[in-house]
Short mmCIF file of C-alpha atoms in Angstrom, two decimals:
data_model
loop_
_atom_site.label_atom_id
_atom_site.label_comp_id
_atom_site.label_asym_id
_atom_site.label_seq_id
_atom_site.Cartn_x
_atom_site.Cartn_y
_atom_site.Cartn_z
CA MET H 343 -0.12 0.02 0.25
CA PRO H 344 1.81 3.64 -1.15
CA TYR H 345 2.15 5.54 2.00
CA ARG H 346 3.43 9.55 1.78
CA LEU H 347 6.68 10.45 3.24
CA SER H 348 5.95 13.86 4.41
CA THR H 349 9.73 15.03 4.46
CA PHE H 350 10.22 15.59 0.82
CA GLY H 351 6.59 15.08 -0.19
CA GLY H 352 7.48 11.81 -2.22
CA ARG H 353 5.82 8.76 -2.13
CA TYR H 354 7.14 4.85 -1.97
CA ALA H 355 5.29 2.13 -3.74
CA ALA H 356 5.87 -1.69 -1.98
CA ASN H 357 7.32 -3.92 -4.90
CA ARG H 358 8.32 -7.51 -3.51
CA GLY H 359 10.24 -6.07 -0.93
CA ALA H 360 11.80 -3.22 -3.00
CA MET H 361 11.13 0.33 -2.38
CA GLU H 362 10.98 2.55 -5.75
CA PRO H 363 10.50 6.25 -5.16
CA VAL H 364 7.46 7.88 -7.07
CA LEU H 365 7.28 11.42 -6.86
CA SER H 366 4.04 13.20 -5.47
CA PRO H 367 2.28 16.23 -7.91
CA CYS H 368 3.66 18.46 -5.10
CA ALA H 369 7.35 17.85 -5.56
CA ARG H 370 6.80 19.88 -9.32
CA GLY H 371 9.41 18.69 -10.88
CA ARG H 372 11.81 18.67 -8.41
CA ARG H 373 14.36 15.94 -8.84
CA LEU H 374 14.85 13.95 -5.58
CA LEU H 375 17.81 11.52 -5.09
CA HIS H 376 17.42 8.61 -2.65
CA ARG H 377 19.75 6.28 -0.61
CA ASN H 378 18.44 2.81 0.06
CA VAL H 379 14.90 3.04 1.94
CA THR H 380 16.48 1.79 4.83
CA SER H 381 18.96 4.45 5.18
CA ARG H 382 18.09 7.14 7.72
CA TYR H 383 19.06 10.16 4.58
CA MET H 384 17.81 11.51 1.88
CA VAL H 385 19.52 14.11 -0.59
CA MET H 386 17.55 16.56 -2.53
CA GLU H 387 19.34 17.35 -5.84
CA ASN H 388 19.61 21.23 -6.82
CA VAL H 389 18.20 22.90 -4.05
CA THR H 390 21.02 25.47 -3.71
CA GLU H 391 20.21 26.00 -7.51
CA LEU H 392 16.71 26.56 -6.95
CA THR H 393 16.97 28.84 -4.09
CA ARG H 394 19.54 30.87 -5.76
CA ASP H 395 17.34 31.40 -8.98
CA ARG H 396 14.39 32.59 -7.14
CA ALA H 397 16.31 34.43 -4.69
CA PRO H 398 16.17 37.92 -7.19
CA VAL H 399 12.03 37.40 -7.60
CA LEU H 400 11.72 36.90 -4.34
CA LYS H 401 13.90 40.55 -3.27
CA ALA H 402 12.04 42.28 -6.15
CA ALA H 403 8.85 41.81 -4.67
CA ILE H 404 9.94 42.15 -1.15
CA ARG H 405 11.09 45.61 -2.30
CA ARG H 406 7.80 46.38 -4.47
CA LEU H 407 5.30 45.01 -1.42
CA ARG H 408 7.19 47.45 1.07
CA GLN H 409 6.76 50.17 -1.16
CA LEU H 410 3.07 49.22 -1.05
CA ALA H 411 2.87 48.92 2.47
CA ARG H 412 4.77 52.29 3.07
CA ALA H 413 2.48 54.43 0.69
CA THR H 414 -0.86 53.21 2.23
CA PRO H 415 -1.64 54.59 5.60
CA ASP H 416 -1.23 52.53 8.95
CA GLY H 417 -4.15 49.81 9.32
CA ASP H 418 -5.69 50.40 5.91
CA PHE H 419 -6.05 47.45 3.12
CA VAL H 420 -3.63 47.04 0.89
CA GLY H 421 -5.19 43.89 -1.02
CA SER H 422 -5.41 40.22 -0.98
CA GLU H 423 -3.19 37.60 -1.54
CA GLN H 424 -4.86 36.93 -5.12
CA GLU H 425 -4.75 40.92 -6.22
CA LEU H 426 -1.04 41.43 -4.59
CA SER H 427 0.71 38.23 -6.24
CA ASP H 428 -1.40 38.92 -9.81
CA LEU H 429 0.15 42.79 -9.31
CA LEU H 430 3.60 41.51 -8.35
CA GLY H 431 3.38 39.16 -11.09
CA ILE H 432 4.90 36.06 -8.33
CA SER H 433 3.24 32.99 -7.07
CA ARG H 434 1.72 32.59 -4.07
CA PRO H 435 4.52 30.78 -2.67
CA THR H 436 6.89 33.72 -3.50
CA PHE H 437 4.01 36.09 -2.08
CA ARG H 438 3.77 34.51 1.01
CA GLN H 439 7.71 34.28 1.94
CA ALA H 440 7.84 37.77 1.36
CA VAL H 441 4.73 38.84 3.10
CA ARG H 442 6.02 36.96 6.08
CA VAL H 443 9.49 39.34 5.75
CA LEU H 444 6.99 42.39 5.94
CA GLU H 445 5.37 40.89 9.30
CA GLN H 446 8.88 40.48 10.88
CA ASP H 447 9.25 44.02 9.82
CA HIS H 448 6.31 45.38 11.22
CA LEU H 449 5.02 46.80 7.97
CA LEU H 450 2.05 44.48 7.09
CA VAL H 451 -0.16 42.61 8.85
CA LYS H 452 -2.01 39.39 6.98
CA ARG H 453 -5.74 38.85 8.23
CA MET H 454 -7.89 35.78 7.48
CA GLY H 455 -11.60 35.67 7.40
CA PRO H 456 -13.88 37.86 5.32
CA HIS H 457 -12.22 41.07 5.38
CA GLY H 458 -8.86 39.15 4.79
CA GLY H 459 -5.56 40.44 2.86
CA CYS H 460 -2.95 42.18 3.75
CA TYR H 461 -3.25 45.53 5.49
CA ALA H 462 -0.51 48.19 6.14
CA ALA H 463 1.47 48.69 9.42
CA ARG H 464 4.12 50.72 10.72
CA PRO H 465 6.93 49.73 13.33
CA ASP H 466 6.63 50.79 16.80
CA SER H 467 9.24 52.71 18.74
CA ARG H 468 8.68 50.99 21.52
CA THR H 469 9.20 47.45 20.18
CA THR H 470 12.54 48.99 18.74
CA ALA H 471 14.02 49.90 21.83
CA ARG H 472 12.89 47.11 23.98
CA SER H 473 14.38 44.42 21.67
CA ALA H 474 17.80 46.52 21.35
CA ALA H 475 17.79 47.06 25.04
CA LEU H 476 17.63 43.22 25.19
CA TYR H 477 20.47 43.00 22.67
CA LEU H 478 22.72 45.24 25.26
CA GLN H 479 21.90 42.99 27.90
CA VAL H 480 22.65 39.78 26.17
CA GLU H 481 25.45 41.90 25.03
CA GLN H 482 26.56 42.47 29.05
CA ALA H 483 26.42 46.08 28.70
CA THR H 484 26.33 48.06 31.90
CA LEU H 485 24.69 51.34 33.06
CA ARG H 486 28.56 52.67 32.76
CA ASP H 487 28.30 51.58 29.08
CA LEU H 488 24.94 53.68 28.72
CA MET H 489 25.81 56.86 30.45
CA GLN H 490 28.74 57.11 28.44
CA VAL H 491 26.85 57.42 25.32
CA SER H 492 23.21 59.04 26.69
CA ASN H 493 24.64 61.60 28.20
CA GLY H 494 26.25 62.84 24.67
CA LEU H 495 22.82 61.96 22.96
CA GLN H 496 21.26 64.35 26.12
CA ILE H 497 24.00 66.94 25.03
CA CYS H 498 22.76 67.03 21.63
CA LEU H 499 19.43 66.62 22.57
CA LEU H 500 19.38 69.84 24.94
CA ASN H 501 21.20 71.84 21.94
CA LEU H 502 18.78 71.00 19.11
CA ALA H 503 15.80 71.83 21.81
CA CYS H 504 17.42 75.07 23.00
CA ASP H 505 17.82 76.41 18.74
CA SER H 506 14.45 75.15 18.17
CA THR H 507 11.60 77.27 16.98
CA LYS H 508 8.89 74.81 17.19
CA SER H 509 6.36 77.43 18.39
CA ALA H 510 3.85 74.69 18.83
CA GLU H 511 5.76 72.35 20.53
CA LYS H 512 7.40 74.71 22.93
CA GLU H 513 3.94 76.10 24.46
CA ARG H 514 3.26 72.41 25.12
CA LEU H 515 6.14 72.44 26.83
CA LYS H 516 5.92 75.72 28.97
CA GLU H 517 2.50 74.16 30.06
CA PHE H 518 4.14 71.11 31.04
CA VAL H 519 6.79 73.04 33.10
CA GLU H 520 4.32 75.39 34.96
CA SER H 521 1.92 72.27 35.86
CA LEU H 522 5.32 71.09 38.04
CA SER H 523 4.92 74.06 40.44
CA GLY H 524 3.40 71.88 43.25
CA ALA H 525 5.36 69.55 44.75
CA ALA H 526 2.86 66.67 44.50
CA ALA H 527 4.39 65.72 41.45
CA ALA H 528 7.49 64.05 43.01
CA GLU H 529 5.21 62.52 45.75
CA ASP H 530 3.87 59.72 43.94
CA LEU H 531 5.90 57.24 42.55
CA ALA H 532 3.38 55.89 39.80
CA ARG H 533 2.48 60.25 38.69
CA PHE H 534 6.26 60.74 38.86
CA LEU H 535 7.14 58.11 35.78
CA VAL H 536 4.07 59.07 34.13
CA LEU H 537 5.79 62.80 34.16
CA GLU H 538 9.26 61.78 33.29
CA ARG H 539 8.25 60.30 30.41
CA GLU H 540 5.96 63.34 29.31
CA PHE H 541 9.00 65.83 29.95
CA GLU H 542 11.24 63.53 27.89
CA ARG H 543 8.51 63.46 25.06
CA LEU H 544 8.32 67.25 24.84
CA VAL H 545 11.87 68.00 25.13
CA LEU H 546 12.14 65.16 21.73
CA ASP H 547 9.28 66.85 20.45
CA VAL H 548 10.88 70.43 20.47
CA ALA H 549 14.04 69.21 19.51
CA GLY H 550 12.30 67.20 16.01
CA ASN H 551 15.09 64.42 15.70
CA PRO H 552 13.15 60.56 15.27
CA ALA H 553 16.84 59.25 15.53
CA LEU H 554 17.13 60.53 18.98
CA ARG H 555 13.89 59.56 20.07
CA LEU H 556 14.54 55.75 19.38
CA PHE H 557 18.34 56.20 20.86
CA LEU H 558 16.96 57.65 23.50
CA GLN H 559 14.14 55.60 24.05
CA ILE H 560 16.74 52.31 24.10
CA ALA H 561 18.92 53.83 26.70
CA ARG H 562 15.57 54.99 28.70
CA LYS H 563 14.36 50.91 28.49
CA PHE H 564 17.94 49.65 29.51
CA VAL H 565 18.54 51.99 32.46
CA ASP H 566 14.48 51.51 33.85
CA GLU H 567 15.63 47.68 33.85
CA SER H 568 18.38 48.36 36.18
CA ALA H 569 17.78 47.43 39.67
CA ALA H 570 19.91 50.09 41.35
CA SER H 571 17.99 52.76 38.92
CA GLN H 572 14.75 51.69 40.51
CA ALA H 573 15.94 52.15 43.61
CA LEU H 574 16.87 55.52 43.46
CA ILE H 575 13.84 56.73 41.75
CA ALA H 576 12.03 54.97 44.77
CA ASN H 577 13.51 57.85 47.45
CA PRO H 578 11.55 60.78 47.26
CA ALA H 579 14.29 63.02 47.84
CA MET H 580 15.62 61.84 44.25
CA ARG H 581 12.18 62.43 42.68
CA ARG H 582 12.14 65.73 44.05
CA MET H 583 15.50 66.70 42.66
CA ARG H 584 14.73 64.96 39.26
CA ARG H 585 11.53 67.80 39.35
CA SER H 586 13.28 70.71 40.16
CA ALA H 587 16.00 69.52 37.51
CA TRP H 588 12.77 69.48 34.87
CA MET H 589 11.56 73.18 35.39
CA ARG H 590 15.09 74.51 35.27
CA MET H 591 15.89 72.79 32.27
CA GLY H 592 12.73 73.28 30.42
CA GLU H 593 12.50 76.94 31.56
CA ALA H 594 16.36 77.31 30.24
CA ILE H 595 15.32 75.57 26.88
CA LEU H 596 12.16 77.74 26.73
CA SER H 597 14.66 80.83 26.73
CA GLY H 598 17.37 79.53 24.43
CA ASN H 599 19.72 79.12 27.32
CA LYS H 600 22.13 76.43 26.31
CA ALA H 601 24.99 77.01 29.10
CA ALA H 602 22.51 76.97 31.82
CA CYS H 603 20.39 73.72 30.31
CA LEU H 604 23.66 71.85 29.83
CA GLU H 605 24.77 72.81 33.44
CA VAL H 606 21.48 71.59 35.07
CA ALA H 607 21.95 67.87 32.89
CA ARG H 608 25.64 67.61 33.83
CA GLN H 609 25.02 68.06 37.51
CA GLN H 610 21.81 65.38 36.92
CA SER H 611 24.27 62.91 35.91
CA ASP H 612 26.99 63.52 38.14
CA ALA H 613 24.45 63.12 41.10
CA PHE H 614 23.08 59.69 39.42
CA ALA H 615 26.47 58.23 39.11
CA ALA H 616 27.59 59.43 42.68
CA LEU H 617 24.50 57.59 44.48
CA LEU H 618 25.24 54.39 42.15
CA PRO H 619 26.16 51.27 44.32
CA GLY H 620 29.29 49.86 42.84
CA ASP H 621 27.59 46.72 41.56
CA ALA H 622 25.63 48.81 39.67
CA MET H 623 28.09 48.46 36.93
CA GLU H 624 27.95 45.30 36.34
CA PRO H 625 25.92 43.57 33.65
CA LEU H 626 22.21 43.63 33.81
CA ALA H 627 20.70 39.94 34.35
CA VAL H 628 19.18 39.08 30.68
CA GLY H 629 14.79 38.35 31.03
CA MET H 630 13.12 41.76 30.19
CA ASP H 631 9.17 41.53 30.76
#
């Protein structure tokens, strides 16, 4: 009785104790070399050549599909599998390979069902920052490593913010700074963390540099995983100092006073480094939530 060998999609038929390979239709004409059926191994011929021949077609499909996804607003319908594979002039298996690549890039989402098809998506900076921070943990980066880099990024950010002419963004920063006049912002830890993210976002909006936004988010995510950093922020006195620094830094940005702004940043960095315990400079344990 014939049976299927799922590994290669081939079939074998028994013939007086001997086994003769019979290629199934799904093999699509690919030539298979088989050892004796008692062997544990079989070799597929020309796999490398087939893959090499198909690679340019797949790369071209990925490039064109990426253009279509980026030209479509986030969440909007790009097309069905049939429509897009016909448009690109490729087979469905090749199209599905291209879709998987774009799904990994967070540029496309494939949905099933009555309204199924491909929908445009956009990469999320938080997801990117999380992956990069995890990579740094795997590479055993320390807080010292991050501080050396983030201090330079911070100087660049504050210089851009002080030079900015974005009036609407500066007005929102001004409103935020004025709301910090009370001490309540530093008393509650959960509220403090929300306000800290908001202050960073507003300053980044004023600076207007998306590359800085991503790199500082990576540094922030990494630092947030540090037990030493968490312990410092849990101290109300540290939170009050940070709140005061936001106010002075924000006022300096609004007035375009680079020297004052950078001096506040330097004081904050020095204080943070001085208060960290010695073991805080050891690599963080891998395993981010």
